[in-house]
Amino acid sequence: MAVNIPGVISMVFFYLLVLGTGIWASFKSKREQKNNAATGTDMALLGNRRIGWLVGIFTMTATWVGGGFIVGTTEMMYTPSFGPTWAIVTMIAYSSSFLIGGLVFAQPMRERNFVTMMDPFHIKYGKVVTAGLCLASIAIDVTWVPSTLIGLGGTMSVVLDLSFNVCIWISAAIAITYTLLGGLYSVAYTDIIQLVLIFFGLWICVPFVMMNPYSFDMSQMVINNTLHHPWNGSPELKKTWIIIDEFLLFALGNLGYQCFHQRTLSASSPTTAKLTCCVAALILPLFGIPSLLLGAEAASTDWNLTSYGSPTPYERGEAALILPITLQELAPSFISIIGIGCVAAAVMSSADSALLSAAAIFSSNIYTKILRPQASDREIQFVIRVAVVVVGLIGTTLTNLQNSVLMFWFFGSEVAYIIIFPQLVCILFFNISNGYGAVIGLLVGLVLRLLSGHSTLGLAPVIHFPGCTLEDGVYVQYAPVKTISMLSAVAAILIFSYLASVIFNKGLLPEKWDMFKVKAQRSPQPLTPIGGTEEHNEEEKLNENNFQTETSEPMCQ
């Protein structure tokens, strides 16, 4: 197969369009910075908190509608061990995460004018605990980059017959470039172009694929399983808790991603932040339904009639490439090229979010507040750019480790769900929480999850929850082990925070042993300057003092 020249030309046009939009947005960012006397750091990370509802809806939706979402949903729909039940549950969970985040988390975070979701941890827990949680958050973003890039590399290599690595590195370079130039403004405005291309492109591909002569009636395929292995992911009573577990993993675990909170924190007001989340929840299924249809059509195709031949993609171990294979074999060539543009747009709409959110955590919470509190605004901007490049390079390099989007997708969600989400809930809504509880909670959640077994990591379960059975030589946990680990982490944070508070506030242990200054939290403390302009520092000090005052009050019942 020769290189698809028309496809390459169309992709060059698409990349130039996205890059041009990013460059234009970077100039707009500089004008806004000059007109509003904002710091370069504020503009890069939060767009000076001037993102309106329209742009906000686009960039919020693009946060989850990425290469992992589109390619992963198609793969999940096609793969017999998942099937339609899991694919639909996952899509509903993503929409639910927007609703929960908008109604529960957006207002308290935006009203306090945090820069990142790690700010409350730095204010209350100090440097040590915050540094550990920051590293976990950065790891989530780093693993998110390959989950989006793998989808694009597979699609372009199949349809355009280009090298997998070349496709990935070119796409990563484009995303890194415009993120470097304009920060959040470039990310937000390129999201508009990308989402428009994703929406129209995917829906254009669907009818052409569904009218191909090699596929049969989907309903008959489901009943007879004539062309595809049975969907083991179909609803069964014994799998109810597993389905609930996976739903909560994505619905609540997604709230442990910095990129989500970056969108709410950059909104022009708390009301705008809530509005963008709620509208994004309604819009997201419109981008997921085409992937469901394409995956189902692939499952009902007689591949022996196509040039692909037998065995099927699943039997060849190529389920991860089912989207590009479907476009290549079941749609006209010019339609498959449109499909590539959709995947490329989806990849960059999420890859740039991961790059910027990881850079925000490192520059704001590690470099500025821990390593160099005296850093100037110019120095912080330089650190942001370096962090974007480093995260991009590491994330792109990880694409060589695994050809499946789902592995990185589930890994990042589990870390966010079991480690970050419990910590965020406790520090925002339970005043009793402190550094001791945070450390114990992190260890309890992580250890319990590992002892429950993890097939991806090759770990057999040590703890056998009710319903754990041996199937084909492998133990399967039918209990919601991820949610049990998350709830155990929450309980451990609150219980051990209370115990530590009692021990030190009642003088049962000397105050000099109080590593996390639990007793000192009963009154506001002087704060270390954060860096940047004097106006920026004063605002940060005011926000931190307000949060310290709130957390010094008794815990709400």
XYZ file of C-alpha atoms in Angstrom:
557
model
C 0.000 0.000 0.000
C 1.388 3.376 -1.044
C 1.213 6.547 0.990
C -2.205 8.187 0.655
C -1.140 11.513 -0.909
C -4.606 13.211 -0.806
C -4.894 12.170 2.815
C -1.480 13.590 3.663
C -2.356 16.891 1.958
C -5.637 17.150 3.858
C -3.860 16.451 7.169
C -1.267 19.129 6.443
C -4.120 21.579 5.827
C -5.795 20.538 9.065
C -2.610 20.895 11.103
C -1.931 24.340 9.627
C -5.501 25.373 10.487
C -5.122 24.302 14.106
C -1.638 25.790 14.427
C -2.804 29.056 12.851
C -5.706 29.252 15.310
C -3.318 28.648 18.182
C -0.954 31.386 16.980
C -3.862 33.827 16.555
C -5.044 32.997 20.081
C -1.544 33.643 21.440
C -1.636 37.192 20.005
C -5.107 37.662 21.481
C -3.750 36.502 24.828
C -0.963 39.072 24.715
C -3.458 41.866 23.890
C -5.705 40.811 26.764
C -2.727 40.722 29.106
C -1.697 44.244 28.125
C -5.222 45.683 28.288
C -5.992 44.157 31.700
C -2.523 44.514 33.256
C -2.566 40.786 34.014
C 0.480 38.682 34.820
C 1.864 36.336 32.200
C 1.338 33.405 34.550
C -2.361 34.178 35.011
C -2.833 34.462 31.266
C -0.985 31.212 30.542
C -2.711 29.077 33.157
C -6.168 30.660 33.563
C -6.682 33.136 30.732
C -6.878 35.850 33.407
C -10.185 34.208 34.477
C -11.969 35.800 31.520
C -13.194 32.699 29.662
C -16.870 33.336 28.826
C -19.674 30.796 28.646
C -19.503 30.108 24.891
C -15.765 29.441 24.671
C -16.023 27.741 28.059
C -18.574 25.215 26.802
C -16.342 24.271 23.876
C -13.162 23.917 25.892
C -14.948 22.084 28.738
C -16.445 19.542 26.318
C -13.105 19.088 24.565
C -11.541 18.168 27.899
C -13.099 14.674 27.720
C -13.823 14.389 23.994
C -10.327 13.339 23.035
C -8.584 10.624 21.101
C -8.921 8.260 24.053
C -12.667 8.901 24.242
C -13.424 8.446 20.528
C -11.030 5.579 19.752
C -11.507 3.973 23.168
C -15.325 4.039 22.920
C -15.197 2.375 19.496
C -12.743 -0.230 20.790
C -14.896 -0.848 23.861
C -18.054 -1.244 21.763
C -16.344 -3.734 19.443
C -14.427 -5.774 22.036
C -16.449 -8.810 23.214
C -15.317 -8.488 26.845
C -16.839 -4.999 27.003
C -19.602 -4.501 24.448
C -22.453 -1.969 24.347
C -23.257 -2.059 28.057
C -19.801 -0.939 29.109
C -19.452 1.589 26.295
C -22.791 3.261 27.075
C -22.179 3.220 30.839
C -18.785 4.869 30.308
C -20.250 7.586 28.098
C -23.029 8.343 30.626
C -20.401 8.423 33.373
C -18.420 11.070 31.501
C -21.516 13.238 31.175
C -22.310 12.695 34.850
C -18.838 13.863 35.836
C -19.584 17.230 34.235
C -22.866 17.532 36.155
C -21.356 16.526 39.496
C -18.338 18.755 38.975
C -20.490 21.733 38.001
C -23.048 21.383 40.776
C -20.721 20.365 43.614
C -17.115 21.427 42.947
C -17.165 24.383 40.538
C -18.532 27.030 42.903
C -16.366 26.422 46.003
C -13.231 26.174 43.867
C -13.964 29.217 41.694
C -15.167 31.430 44.552
C -11.850 30.963 46.370
C -9.912 31.869 43.201
C -7.585 28.887 43.375
C -5.029 28.593 40.574
C -5.014 24.778 40.594
C -6.932 22.083 42.434
C -3.825 21.532 44.607
C -3.953 25.007 46.171
C -6.184 24.039 49.128
C -3.767 21.210 49.977
C -0.809 23.589 50.033
C -2.706 26.027 52.250
C -3.842 23.466 54.809
C -1.462 20.492 54.630
C 1.807 22.198 53.794
C 4.564 21.281 51.354
C 5.274 17.607 51.989
C 1.784 16.143 51.516
C 1.017 18.552 48.678
C 4.194 17.571 46.834
C 3.185 13.901 46.910
C -0.316 14.618 45.642
C 1.081 16.930 42.944
C 3.326 14.164 41.647
C 0.314 11.819 41.475
C -1.656 14.451 39.555
C 1.208 15.032 37.112
C 1.523 11.259 36.588
C -2.168 11.163 35.623
C -1.638 13.853 32.987
C 1.551 12.240 31.679
C -0.249 8.905 31.119
C -3.196 10.724 29.564
C -1.014 12.025 26.726
C -0.217 8.564 25.274
C -3.853 7.458 25.632
C -4.813 10.214 23.198
C -1.823 9.958 20.871
C -2.059 6.180 20.403
C -5.501 6.587 18.877
C -4.208 9.045 16.298
C -1.053 7.106 15.482
C -3.037 3.936 14.838
C -5.599 5.731 12.682
C -3.089 7.555 10.496
C -0.794 4.552 10.095
C -3.680 2.387 8.875
C -5.433 4.881 6.609
C -2.490 6.939 5.325
C 0.120 4.166 5.507
C 2.463 6.453 7.405
C 4.782 5.400 10.222
C 3.017 5.062 13.593
C 5.776 6.967 15.400
C 6.002 9.714 12.762
C 2.256 10.393 13.010
C 2.378 10.568 16.797
C 5.427 12.822 17.033
C 4.134 15.278 14.434
C 0.797 15.592 16.238
C 2.504 15.981 19.606
C 4.813 18.668 18.198
C 1.826 20.695 16.906
C -0.014 20.465 20.243
C 3.114 21.385 22.213
C 3.852 24.345 19.928
C 0.526 26.143 20.187
C 0.242 25.377 23.925
C 3.658 26.983 24.408
C 2.666 30.069 22.415
C -0.670 30.985 23.963
C -1.309 28.883 27.048
C -4.973 28.487 27.968
C -6.144 30.953 25.306
C -4.589 28.874 22.535
C -5.945 25.665 24.053
C -9.466 27.100 24.410
C -9.749 28.615 20.944
C -8.245 25.627 19.144
C -10.792 23.513 21.024
C -13.547 25.340 19.132
C -12.072 24.420 15.734
C -11.359 20.887 16.856
C -14.828 20.195 18.268
C -16.540 21.487 15.130
C -14.382 19.162 13.006
C -14.987 16.226 15.355
C -18.772 16.663 15.380
C -19.358 17.047 11.651
C -16.620 14.638 10.639
C -17.827 11.750 12.801
C -21.453 12.124 11.788
C -20.449 12.293 8.105
C -18.567 9.001 8.440
C -21.405 7.099 10.144
C -23.913 6.782 7.239
C -21.206 5.762 4.745
C -19.947 3.032 7.074
C -23.451 1.797 7.886
C -24.398 1.539 4.197
C -21.435 -0.640 3.269
C -22.320 -4.020 1.645
C -20.165 -6.117 4.013
C -22.114 -5.570 7.234
C -25.336 -7.197 8.358
C -28.228 -6.225 10.590
C -26.818 -5.380 14.010
C -29.797 -6.783 15.917
C -29.440 -10.180 14.213
C -25.733 -10.214 14.933
C -26.376 -9.593 18.627
C -28.905 -12.444 18.786
C -27.029 -15.029 16.725
C -23.364 -14.037 17.287
C -22.695 -15.208 13.740
C -19.906 -12.789 12.860
C -18.512 -11.768 16.214
C -17.612 -13.332 19.532
C -20.471 -12.987 22.054
C -20.477 -9.716 23.961
C -19.454 -10.894 27.413
C -20.015 -7.353 28.583
C -23.781 -7.799 28.297
C -25.783 -7.099 31.481
C -25.724 -9.915 34.038
C -26.842 -9.834 37.646
C -23.453 -10.927 38.953
C -21.777 -8.056 37.070
C -24.038 -5.362 38.528
C -21.499 -4.213 41.102
C -18.699 -4.210 38.522
C -20.781 -1.995 36.216
C -21.562 0.371 39.100
C -17.881 0.380 40.014
C -16.823 1.362 36.500
C -19.521 4.022 36.299
C -18.332 5.665 39.511
C -14.714 5.291 38.391
C -15.320 7.652 35.478
C -18.109 9.792 36.943
C -16.159 10.654 40.109
C -12.607 9.793 39.091
C -12.661 12.385 36.313
C -13.056 15.027 39.010
C -9.538 14.174 40.137
C -8.078 15.589 36.910
C -6.548 19.063 37.055
C -7.637 19.821 33.475
C -11.307 19.776 34.519
C -10.757 22.197 37.385
C -8.557 24.373 35.183
C -11.633 25.046 33.040
C -13.854 25.961 35.991
C -11.141 28.107 37.593
C -10.607 30.034 34.347
C -14.322 30.848 33.979
C -15.335 34.493 34.253
C -17.567 33.736 37.292
C -18.756 30.808 39.442
C -22.084 30.901 37.602
C -20.318 30.624 34.249
C -18.273 27.701 35.568
C -21.429 25.825 36.583
C -23.168 26.636 33.293
C -20.332 25.357 31.123
C -20.242 22.062 33.044
C -23.975 21.444 32.754
C -24.143 22.259 29.036
C -21.047 20.137 28.328
C -22.795 17.204 30.040
C -25.654 17.465 27.553
C -23.410 17.899 24.512
C -20.902 15.114 25.176
C -23.166 12.174 24.087
C -23.484 13.760 20.634
C -19.776 13.035 20.180
C -19.934 9.537 21.682
C -22.890 8.124 19.736
C -20.994 7.975 16.386
C -18.216 5.961 18.046
C -20.820 3.542 19.427
C -22.357 3.098 15.967
C -18.984 2.579 14.280
C -17.981 -0.027 16.869
C -21.282 -1.864 16.490
C -20.991 -1.816 12.705
C -17.510 -3.284 12.943
C -18.866 -6.082 15.138
C -21.558 -6.914 12.548
C -19.178 -6.995 9.556
C -18.124 -10.108 7.696
C -14.431 -9.205 7.420
C -13.805 -12.113 5.064
C -15.689 -10.173 2.377
C -13.404 -7.144 2.719
C -9.808 -6.717 1.625
C -8.872 -7.104 5.295
C -9.884 -10.771 5.162
C -9.940 -13.364 7.921
C -9.384 -13.661 10.825
C -11.224 -10.688 12.334
C -9.421 -7.701 13.884
C -10.273 -9.044 17.351
C -8.792 -12.450 16.582
C -5.643 -10.793 15.230
C -5.262 -8.754 18.410
C -5.995 -5.505 16.563
C -9.125 -4.417 18.446
C -7.271 -1.251 19.464
C -7.157 -0.286 15.764
C -10.795 -1.060 15.036
C -11.751 2.566 14.316
C -9.152 3.169 11.574
C -9.678 -0.342 10.175
C -13.429 0.307 9.970
C -12.885 3.625 8.205
C -10.369 2.076 5.829
C -12.402 -0.994 4.873
C -16.023 0.133 5.142
C -15.969 3.741 3.917
C -14.838 5.488 0.712
C -11.272 6.777 0.829
C -12.280 10.445 0.999
C -14.554 9.663 3.955
C -11.789 7.801 5.783
C -9.622 10.904 5.392
C -12.367 12.959 7.078
C -12.355 10.384 9.866
C -8.627 10.876 10.358
C -9.210 14.606 10.745
C -11.776 13.864 13.462
C -9.375 11.687 15.411
C -6.520 14.191 14.989
C -8.761 16.990 16.259
C -9.871 14.882 19.216
C -6.291 13.954 20.074
C -5.005 17.508 20.170
C -8.087 18.802 22.007
C -7.186 16.532 24.947
C -3.406 16.340 24.589
C -3.063 20.115 24.970
C -5.277 19.976 28.083
C -3.026 17.357 29.664
C 0.114 19.328 28.804
C -1.179 22.567 30.294
C -2.665 21.008 33.431
C 0.564 19.166 34.269
C 2.536 22.366 33.657
C 0.131 24.282 35.932
C 0.565 21.836 38.809
C 4.349 21.790 38.504
C 4.877 25.533 38.042
C 2.304 26.757 40.567
C 2.358 24.124 43.310
C 5.841 22.622 43.144
C 8.192 25.202 41.660
C 6.612 28.429 42.906
C 5.326 27.320 46.312
C 7.972 24.769 47.275
C 11.216 25.151 45.298
C 11.395 28.920 44.595
C 8.752 31.030 46.370
C 10.637 34.177 45.274
C 10.404 33.335 41.548
C 9.442 36.213 39.250
C 6.541 36.123 36.824
C 8.930 35.835 33.855
C 10.727 32.922 35.503
C 7.433 31.115 36.177
C 6.402 31.550 32.546
C 9.683 29.961 31.487
C 9.073 27.045 33.857
C 5.571 26.564 32.414
C 7.006 26.304 28.903
C 9.709 23.865 29.980
C 7.123 21.732 31.796
C 4.890 21.623 28.701
C 7.790 20.378 26.574
C 8.979 17.815 29.130
C 5.496 16.371 29.754
C 4.905 16.248 26.009
C 8.149 14.384 25.375
C 7.623 11.878 28.193
C 3.983 11.272 27.307
C 4.791 10.802 23.622
C 7.611 8.395 24.444
C 5.192 6.253 26.488
C 3.240 5.467 23.313
C 5.880 2.824 22.587
C 4.857 0.771 25.620
C 1.306 -0.283 24.702
C -0.870 -0.298 21.621
C -4.195 -0.139 23.480
C -5.791 3.153 24.458
C -7.778 1.461 27.232
C -4.742 0.579 29.369
C -3.639 4.198 29.852
C -7.259 5.349 30.011
C -8.137 3.063 32.950
C -4.812 3.596 34.734
C -5.201 7.381 34.865
C -8.822 7.121 35.974
C -7.980 4.719 38.811
C -5.236 6.940 40.199
C -7.553 9.951 40.030
C -10.427 8.024 41.631
C -8.589 6.290 44.463
C -5.880 8.833 45.316
C -6.885 12.355 44.227
C -10.704 12.365 44.462
C -10.961 11.291 48.154
C -8.379 13.893 49.133
C -10.197 16.655 47.242
C -13.580 15.799 48.752
C -12.219 15.773 52.296
C -10.252 19.008 52.095
C -13.121 20.954 50.505
C -16.049 19.653 52.524
C -14.684 18.280 55.819
C -12.837 20.796 57.964
C -11.479 18.098 60.283
C -9.161 16.744 57.561
C -5.418 17.249 58.062
C -2.057 16.040 56.799
C -1.959 12.907 58.957
C -5.307 11.710 57.679
C -4.287 12.553 54.107
C -1.167 10.380 54.268
C -2.943 7.431 55.907
C -5.876 7.742 53.503
C -3.579 7.688 50.487
C -1.801 4.573 51.756
C -5.029 2.773 52.702
C -6.650 3.394 49.313
C -3.555 2.448 47.311
C -2.642 -0.683 49.312
C -6.223 -1.953 49.402
C -6.538 -1.530 45.631
C -3.300 -3.448 44.985
C -4.245 -6.232 47.415
C -7.558 -6.585 45.580
C -5.664 -7.678 42.476
C -5.035 -5.891 39.202
C -5.033 -7.819 35.939
C -3.290 -5.026 34.004
C -0.378 -5.086 36.456
C -0.424 -8.889 36.664
C -1.317 -8.867 40.379
C -3.402 -11.732 41.768
C -5.864 -10.736 44.533
C -4.683 -11.225 48.108
C -8.006 -10.059 49.548
C -10.930 -12.052 48.169
C -14.090 -9.989 48.483
C -17.502 -11.718 48.398
C -18.165 -13.049 44.907
C -14.500 -13.478 43.969
C -14.306 -16.541 41.714
C -11.663 -18.421 39.759
C -12.417 -18.249 36.015
C -10.076 -19.750 33.420
C -7.281 -19.831 35.957
C -7.706 -16.148 36.895
C -9.445 -14.742 39.982
C -12.202 -12.267 39.112
C -13.473 -9.801 41.704
C -17.203 -9.178 41.296
C -17.224 -6.738 44.193
C -16.734 -2.988 43.446
C -13.096 -3.033 44.553
C -12.256 0.411 43.163
C -15.127 2.086 44.996
C -14.356 0.117 48.175
C -10.774 1.401 47.980
C -11.965 4.975 47.394
C -14.457 4.915 50.281
C -11.853 3.314 52.544
C -9.497 6.176 51.698
C -12.191 8.744 52.609
C -12.940 6.960 55.890
C -9.236 6.706 56.760
C -8.657 10.407 56.024
C -11.492 11.492 58.319
C -10.852 9.001 61.144
C -7.107 9.519 61.396
C -7.479 13.283 60.931
C -9.839 13.326 63.912
C -7.510 11.166 66.002
C -4.502 13.346 65.190
C -6.493 16.470 65.998
C -7.516 15.080 69.395
C -4.005 13.845 70.225
C -2.256 17.162 69.560
C -4.966 19.614 70.578
C -5.454 17.878 73.939
C -1.731 17.701 74.535
C -1.487 13.903 74.546
C 1.696 14.290 72.504
C 4.082 17.267 72.632
C 3.551 19.946 70.012
C 7.121 19.557 68.739
C 6.120 16.148 67.359
C 3.343 17.722 65.291
C 4.874 17.442 61.793
C 1.808 18.789 59.953
C 1.012 21.586 62.454
C -2.488 20.341 63.260
C -2.680 22.477 66.401
C -1.581 25.580 64.508
C -4.466 25.147 62.048
C -6.873 26.401 64.686
C -5.846 29.953 63.792
C -4.745 31.648 60.578
C -1.010 31.595 59.956
C 1.329 34.029 58.210
C 1.867 33.000 54.629
C 4.897 32.917 52.399
C 4.735 35.116 49.282
C 4.012 33.104 46.155
C 5.845 35.102 43.523
C 4.866 37.242 40.567
C 3.562 40.781 40.857
C 2.681 42.411 44.135
C -1.012 42.532 43.222
C -0.984 38.834 42.400
C 0.703 38.023 45.728
C -1.805 40.043 47.729
C -4.707 38.247 46.066
C -3.132 34.867 46.797
C -2.529 35.824 50.430
C -6.138 36.927 50.825
C -7.420 33.696 49.301
C -5.196 31.587 51.545
C -6.185 33.497 54.683
C -9.869 33.083 53.814
C -9.437 29.353 53.304
C -7.434 29.013 56.519
C -10.218 30.793 58.408
C -12.837 28.468 56.947
C -10.868 25.325 57.759
C -10.239 26.457 61.342
C -13.972 26.267 62.079
C -15.505 23.089 63.573
C -16.382 20.345 61.092
C -19.862 20.591 59.600
C -22.215 17.835 60.734
